[in-house]
CSV table of N, CA and C in Angstrom, one decimal:
chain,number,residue,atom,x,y,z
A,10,UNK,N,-39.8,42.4,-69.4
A,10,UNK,CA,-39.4,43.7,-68.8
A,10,UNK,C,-38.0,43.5,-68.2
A,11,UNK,N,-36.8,44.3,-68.4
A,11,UNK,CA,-35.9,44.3,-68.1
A,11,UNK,C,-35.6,44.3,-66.4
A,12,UNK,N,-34.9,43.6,-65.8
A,12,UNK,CA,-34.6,43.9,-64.5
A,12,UNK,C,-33.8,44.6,-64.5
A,13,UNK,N,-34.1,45.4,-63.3
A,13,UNK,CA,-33.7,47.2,-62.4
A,13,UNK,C,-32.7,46.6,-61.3
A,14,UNK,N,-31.7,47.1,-61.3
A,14,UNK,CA,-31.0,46.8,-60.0
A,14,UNK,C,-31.5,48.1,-59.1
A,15,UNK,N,-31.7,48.0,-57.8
A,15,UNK,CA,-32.4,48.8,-57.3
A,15,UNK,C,-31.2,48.9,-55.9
A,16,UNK,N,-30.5,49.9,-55.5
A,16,UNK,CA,-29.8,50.1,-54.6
A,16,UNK,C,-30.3,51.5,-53.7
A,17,UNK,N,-29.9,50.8,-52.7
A,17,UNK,CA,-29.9,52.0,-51.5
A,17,UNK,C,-29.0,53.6,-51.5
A,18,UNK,N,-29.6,54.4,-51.3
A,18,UNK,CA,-28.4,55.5,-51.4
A,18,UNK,C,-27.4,55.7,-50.6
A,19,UNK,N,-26.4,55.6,-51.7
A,19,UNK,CA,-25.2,55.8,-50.6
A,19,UNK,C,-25.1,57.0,-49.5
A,20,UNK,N,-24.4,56.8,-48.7
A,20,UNK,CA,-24.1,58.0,-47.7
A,20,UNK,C,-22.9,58.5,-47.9
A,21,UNK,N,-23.2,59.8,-47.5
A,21,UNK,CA,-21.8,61.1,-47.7
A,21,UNK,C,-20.8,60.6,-48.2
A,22,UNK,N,-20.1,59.4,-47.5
A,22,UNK,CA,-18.6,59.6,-47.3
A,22,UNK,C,-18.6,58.4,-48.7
A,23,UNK,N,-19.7,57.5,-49.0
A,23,UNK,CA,-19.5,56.4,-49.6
A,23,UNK,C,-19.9,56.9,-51.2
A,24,UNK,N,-20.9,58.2,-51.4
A,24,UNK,CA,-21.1,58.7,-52.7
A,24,UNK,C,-19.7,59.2,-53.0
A,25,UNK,N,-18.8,59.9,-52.5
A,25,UNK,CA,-17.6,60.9,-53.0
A,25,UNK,C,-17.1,59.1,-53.4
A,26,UNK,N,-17.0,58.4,-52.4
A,26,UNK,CA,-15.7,57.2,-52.8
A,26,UNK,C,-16.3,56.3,-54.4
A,27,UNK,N,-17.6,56.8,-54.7
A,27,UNK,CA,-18.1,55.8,-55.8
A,27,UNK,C,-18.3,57.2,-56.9
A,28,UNK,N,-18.3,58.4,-56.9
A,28,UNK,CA,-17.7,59.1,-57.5
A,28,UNK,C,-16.6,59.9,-58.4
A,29,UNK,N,-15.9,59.1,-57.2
A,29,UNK,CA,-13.8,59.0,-57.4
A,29,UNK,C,-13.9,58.7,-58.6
A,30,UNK,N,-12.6,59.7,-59.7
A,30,UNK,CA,-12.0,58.4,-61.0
A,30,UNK,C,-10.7,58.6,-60.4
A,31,UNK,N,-10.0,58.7,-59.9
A,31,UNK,CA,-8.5,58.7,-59.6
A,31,UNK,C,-8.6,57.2,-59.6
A,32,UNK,N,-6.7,56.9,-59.8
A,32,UNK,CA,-6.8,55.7,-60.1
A,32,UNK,C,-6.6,54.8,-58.8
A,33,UNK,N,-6.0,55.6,-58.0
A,33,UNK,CA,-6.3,54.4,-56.6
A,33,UNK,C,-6.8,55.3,-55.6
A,34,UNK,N,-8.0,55.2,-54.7
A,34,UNK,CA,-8.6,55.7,-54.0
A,34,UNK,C,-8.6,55.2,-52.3
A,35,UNK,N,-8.3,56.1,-51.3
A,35,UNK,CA,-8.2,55.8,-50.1
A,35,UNK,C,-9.6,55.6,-49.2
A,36,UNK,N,-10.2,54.3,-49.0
A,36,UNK,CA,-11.7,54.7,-48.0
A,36,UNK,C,-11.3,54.3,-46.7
A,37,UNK,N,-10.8,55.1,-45.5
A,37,UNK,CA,-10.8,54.1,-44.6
A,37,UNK,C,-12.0,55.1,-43.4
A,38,UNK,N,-11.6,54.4,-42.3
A,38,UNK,CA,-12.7,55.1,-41.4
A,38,UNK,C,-13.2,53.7,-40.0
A,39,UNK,N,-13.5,53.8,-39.4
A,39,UNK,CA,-13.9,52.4,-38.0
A,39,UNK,C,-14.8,51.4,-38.8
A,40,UNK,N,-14.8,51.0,-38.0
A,40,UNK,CA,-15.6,49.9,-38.1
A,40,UNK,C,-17.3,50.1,-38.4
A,41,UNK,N,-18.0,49.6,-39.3
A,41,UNK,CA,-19.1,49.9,-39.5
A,41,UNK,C,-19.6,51.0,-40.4
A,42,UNK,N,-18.3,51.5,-40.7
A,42,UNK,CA,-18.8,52.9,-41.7
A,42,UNK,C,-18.8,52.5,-43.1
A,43,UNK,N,-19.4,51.5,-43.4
A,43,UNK,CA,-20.0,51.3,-44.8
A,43,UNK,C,-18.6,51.2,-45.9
A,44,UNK,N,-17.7,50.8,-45.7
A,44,UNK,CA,-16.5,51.0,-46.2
A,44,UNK,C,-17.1,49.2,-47.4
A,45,UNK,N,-16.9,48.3,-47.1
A,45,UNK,CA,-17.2,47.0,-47.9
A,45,UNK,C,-18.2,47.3,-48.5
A,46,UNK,N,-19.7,47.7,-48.0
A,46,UNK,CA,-20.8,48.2,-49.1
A,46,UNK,C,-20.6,49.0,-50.6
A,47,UNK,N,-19.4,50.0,-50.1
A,47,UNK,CA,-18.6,51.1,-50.5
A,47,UNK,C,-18.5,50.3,-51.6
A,48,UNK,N,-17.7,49.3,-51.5
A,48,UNK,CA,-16.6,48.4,-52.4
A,48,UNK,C,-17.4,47.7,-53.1
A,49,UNK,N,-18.5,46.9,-52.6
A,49,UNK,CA,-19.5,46.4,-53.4
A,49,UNK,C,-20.4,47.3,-54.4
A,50,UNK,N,-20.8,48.3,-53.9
A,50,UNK,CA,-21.6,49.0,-55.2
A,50,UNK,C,-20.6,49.5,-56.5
A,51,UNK,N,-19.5,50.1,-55.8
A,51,UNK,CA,-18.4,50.1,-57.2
A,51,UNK,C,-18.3,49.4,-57.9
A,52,UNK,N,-17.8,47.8,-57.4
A,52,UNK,CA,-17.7,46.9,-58.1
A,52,UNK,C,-19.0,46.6,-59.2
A,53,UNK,N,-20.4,46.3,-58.6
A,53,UNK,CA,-21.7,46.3,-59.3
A,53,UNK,C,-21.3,47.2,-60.2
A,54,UNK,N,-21.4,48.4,-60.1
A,54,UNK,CA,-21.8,49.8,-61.0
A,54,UNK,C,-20.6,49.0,-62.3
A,55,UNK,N,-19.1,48.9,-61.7
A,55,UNK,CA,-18.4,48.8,-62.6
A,55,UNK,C,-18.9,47.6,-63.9
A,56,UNK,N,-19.4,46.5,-63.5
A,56,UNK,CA,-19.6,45.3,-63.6
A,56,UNK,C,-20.6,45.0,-65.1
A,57,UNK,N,-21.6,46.6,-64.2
A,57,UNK,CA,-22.5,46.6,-65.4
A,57,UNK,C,-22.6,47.6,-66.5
A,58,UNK,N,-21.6,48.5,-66.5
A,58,UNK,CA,-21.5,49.4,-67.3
A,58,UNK,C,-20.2,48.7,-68.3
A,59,UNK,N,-19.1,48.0,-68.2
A,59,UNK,CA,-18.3,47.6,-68.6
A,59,UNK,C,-18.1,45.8,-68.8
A,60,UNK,N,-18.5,45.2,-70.0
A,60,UNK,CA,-18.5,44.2,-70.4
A,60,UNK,C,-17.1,43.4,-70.4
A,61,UNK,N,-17.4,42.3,-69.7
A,61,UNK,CA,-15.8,41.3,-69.7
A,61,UNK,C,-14.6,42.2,-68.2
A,62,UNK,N,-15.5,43.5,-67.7
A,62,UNK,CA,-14.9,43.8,-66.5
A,62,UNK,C,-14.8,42.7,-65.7
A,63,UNK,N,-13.4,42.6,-64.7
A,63,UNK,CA,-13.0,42.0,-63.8
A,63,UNK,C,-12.8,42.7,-62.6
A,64,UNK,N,-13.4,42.5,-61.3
A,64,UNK,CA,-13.3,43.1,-59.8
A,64,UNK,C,-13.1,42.0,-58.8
A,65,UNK,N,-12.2,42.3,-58.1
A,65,UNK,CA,-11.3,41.1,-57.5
A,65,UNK,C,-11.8,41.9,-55.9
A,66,UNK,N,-12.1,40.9,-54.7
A,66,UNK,CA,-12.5,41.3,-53.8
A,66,UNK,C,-11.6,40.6,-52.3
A,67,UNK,N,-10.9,40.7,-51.7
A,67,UNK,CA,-9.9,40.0,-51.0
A,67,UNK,C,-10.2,40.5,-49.5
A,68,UNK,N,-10.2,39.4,-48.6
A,68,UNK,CA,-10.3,39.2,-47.0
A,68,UNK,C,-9.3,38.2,-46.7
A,69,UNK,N,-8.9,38.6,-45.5
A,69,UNK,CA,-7.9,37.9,-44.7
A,69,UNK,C,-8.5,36.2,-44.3
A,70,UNK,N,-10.1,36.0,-44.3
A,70,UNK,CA,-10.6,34.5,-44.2
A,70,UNK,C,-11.9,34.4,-45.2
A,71,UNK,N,-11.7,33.3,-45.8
A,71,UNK,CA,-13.2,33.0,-46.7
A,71,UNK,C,-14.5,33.6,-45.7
A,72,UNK,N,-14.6,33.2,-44.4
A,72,UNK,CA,-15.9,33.5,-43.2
A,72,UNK,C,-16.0,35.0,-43.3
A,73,UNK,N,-15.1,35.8,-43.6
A,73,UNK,CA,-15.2,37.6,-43.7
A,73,UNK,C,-15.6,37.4,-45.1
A,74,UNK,N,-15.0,37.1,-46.1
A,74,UNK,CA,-15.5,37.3,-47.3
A,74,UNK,C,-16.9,37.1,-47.7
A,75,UNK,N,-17.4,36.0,-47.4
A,75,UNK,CA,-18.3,35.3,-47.1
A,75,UNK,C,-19.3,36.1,-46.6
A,76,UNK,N,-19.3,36.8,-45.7
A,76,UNK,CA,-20.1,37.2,-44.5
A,76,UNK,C,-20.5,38.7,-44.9
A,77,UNK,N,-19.1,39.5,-45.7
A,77,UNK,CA,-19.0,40.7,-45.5
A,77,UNK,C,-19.4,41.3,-46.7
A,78,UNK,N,-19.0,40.3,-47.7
A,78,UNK,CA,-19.2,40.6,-49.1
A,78,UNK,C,-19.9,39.7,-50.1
A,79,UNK,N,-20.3,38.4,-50.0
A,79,UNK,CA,-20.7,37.2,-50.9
A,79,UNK,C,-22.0,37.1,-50.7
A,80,UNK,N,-22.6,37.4,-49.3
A,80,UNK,CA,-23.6,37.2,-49.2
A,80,UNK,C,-24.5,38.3,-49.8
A,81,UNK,N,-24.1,39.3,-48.7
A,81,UNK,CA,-24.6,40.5,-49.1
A,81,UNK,C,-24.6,41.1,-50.7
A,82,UNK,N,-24.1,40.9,-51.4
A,82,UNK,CA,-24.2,40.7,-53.1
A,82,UNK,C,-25.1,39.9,-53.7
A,83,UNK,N,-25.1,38.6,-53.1
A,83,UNK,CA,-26.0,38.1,-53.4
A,83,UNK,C,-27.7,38.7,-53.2
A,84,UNK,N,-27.9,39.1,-52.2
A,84,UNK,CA,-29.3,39.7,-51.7
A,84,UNK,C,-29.1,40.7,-52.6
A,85,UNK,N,-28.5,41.8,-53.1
A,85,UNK,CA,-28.3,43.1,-54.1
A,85,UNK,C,-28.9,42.4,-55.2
A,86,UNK,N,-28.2,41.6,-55.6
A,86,UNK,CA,-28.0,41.3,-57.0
A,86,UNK,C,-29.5,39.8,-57.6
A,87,UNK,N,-29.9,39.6,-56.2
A,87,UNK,CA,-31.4,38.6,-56.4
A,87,UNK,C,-30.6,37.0,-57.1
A,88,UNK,N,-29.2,36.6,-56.5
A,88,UNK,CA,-28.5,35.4,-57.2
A,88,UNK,C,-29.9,34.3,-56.9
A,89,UNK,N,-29.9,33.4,-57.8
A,89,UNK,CA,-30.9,32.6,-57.3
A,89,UNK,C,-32.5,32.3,-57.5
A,90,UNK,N,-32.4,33.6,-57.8
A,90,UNK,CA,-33.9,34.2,-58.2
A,90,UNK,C,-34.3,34.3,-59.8
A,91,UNK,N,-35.4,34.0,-60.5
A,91,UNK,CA,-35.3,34.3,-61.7
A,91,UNK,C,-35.6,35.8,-62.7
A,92,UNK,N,-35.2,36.3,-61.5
A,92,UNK,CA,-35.1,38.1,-62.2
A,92,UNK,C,-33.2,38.1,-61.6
A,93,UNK,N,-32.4,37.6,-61.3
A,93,UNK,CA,-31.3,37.5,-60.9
A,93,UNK,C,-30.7,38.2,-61.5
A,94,UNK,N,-29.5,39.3,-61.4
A,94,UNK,CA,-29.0,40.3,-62.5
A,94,UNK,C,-27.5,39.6,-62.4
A,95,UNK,N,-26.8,38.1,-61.7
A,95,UNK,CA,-25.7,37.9,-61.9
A,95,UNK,C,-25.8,36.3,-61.3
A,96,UNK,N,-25.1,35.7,-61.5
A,96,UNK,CA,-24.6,34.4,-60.9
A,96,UNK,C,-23.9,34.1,-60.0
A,97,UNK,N,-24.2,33.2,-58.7
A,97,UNK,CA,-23.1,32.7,-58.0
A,97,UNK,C,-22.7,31.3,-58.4
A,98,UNK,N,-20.9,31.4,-58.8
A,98,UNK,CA,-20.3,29.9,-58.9
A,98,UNK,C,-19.1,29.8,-57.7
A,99,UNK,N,-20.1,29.2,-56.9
A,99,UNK,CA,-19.8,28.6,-55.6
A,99,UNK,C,-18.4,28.0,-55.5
A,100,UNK,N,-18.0,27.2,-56.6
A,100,UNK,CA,-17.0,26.7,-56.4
A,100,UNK,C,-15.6,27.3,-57.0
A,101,UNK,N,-15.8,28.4,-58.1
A,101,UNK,CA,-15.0,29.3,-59.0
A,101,UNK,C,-14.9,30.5,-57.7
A,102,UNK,N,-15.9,30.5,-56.7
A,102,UNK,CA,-15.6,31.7,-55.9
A,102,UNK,C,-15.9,32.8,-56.8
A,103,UNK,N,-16.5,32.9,-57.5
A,103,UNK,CA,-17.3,34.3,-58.7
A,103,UNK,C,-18.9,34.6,-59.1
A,104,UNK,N,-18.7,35.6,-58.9
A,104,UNK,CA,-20.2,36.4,-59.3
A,104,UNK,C,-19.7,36.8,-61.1
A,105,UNK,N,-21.1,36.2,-61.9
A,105,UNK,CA,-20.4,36.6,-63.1
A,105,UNK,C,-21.9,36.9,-63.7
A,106,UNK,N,-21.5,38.4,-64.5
A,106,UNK,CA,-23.5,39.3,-64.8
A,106,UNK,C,-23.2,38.9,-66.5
A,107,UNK,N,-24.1,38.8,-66.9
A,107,UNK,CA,-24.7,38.6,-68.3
A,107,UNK,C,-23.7,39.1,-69.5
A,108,UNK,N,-23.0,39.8,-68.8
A,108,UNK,CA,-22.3,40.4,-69.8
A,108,UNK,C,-20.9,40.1,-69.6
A,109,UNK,N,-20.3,39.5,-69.1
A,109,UNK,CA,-19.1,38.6,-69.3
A,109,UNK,C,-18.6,39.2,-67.8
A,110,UNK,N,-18.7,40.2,-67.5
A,110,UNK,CA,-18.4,40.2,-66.3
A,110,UNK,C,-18.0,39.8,-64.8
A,111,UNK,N,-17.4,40.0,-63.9
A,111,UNK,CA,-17.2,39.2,-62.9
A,111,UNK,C,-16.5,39.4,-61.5
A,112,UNK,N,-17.3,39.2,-60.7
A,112,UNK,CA,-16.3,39.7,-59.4
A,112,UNK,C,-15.8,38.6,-58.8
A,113,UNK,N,-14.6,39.0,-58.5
A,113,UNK,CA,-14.2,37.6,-58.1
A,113,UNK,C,-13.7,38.2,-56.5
A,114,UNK,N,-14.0,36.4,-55.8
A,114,UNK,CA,-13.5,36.3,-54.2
A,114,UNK,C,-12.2,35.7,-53.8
């Protein structure tokens, strides 16, 4: 049986930002308003509809990146696990899905 990525629904402000096609999109808002989650499901969605896509994800310290985005993808995406829908290479700093895909940190 195929594995299901299985995501939480987005909220108001974070469905319009993962509905956007414009080509550069503005999310900002305080602290805690789902803005990195934001960036992460795009990225996923993009990742798996489009083969050999590339999404590049950038923080001011590996410990934010790390914390804010690397992990939390991990748990989404089951790295690790053998229903896993992507890979972590720890040392390339990349999540890379079946399909040539890849987000990079």
């Amino acid at each position: 049986m195929p594995t299901k990525l299985l995501l939480p629904p987005p909220q108001p402000k974070q469905e319009l930002f993962l509905n956007d096609h414009h080509k550069y999109v503005i999310f900002g808002g305080s602290r805690g308003g789902g803005k990195s989650f934001a960036l992460d499901l795009k990225g996923i969605l993009a990742c798996e509809k489009y083969s050999g896509f590339k999404y590049t994800i950038l923080r001011r310290t590996f410990p934010e990146l790390k914390d804010n985005h690397i992990e939390p993808l991990k748990r989404i995406l089951r790295v690790g696990e053998k229903d896993a829908l992507a890979r972590y290479n720890a040392s390339d700093k990349n999540m890379v899905f079946p399909n040539g895909s890849v987000i990079r940190f």
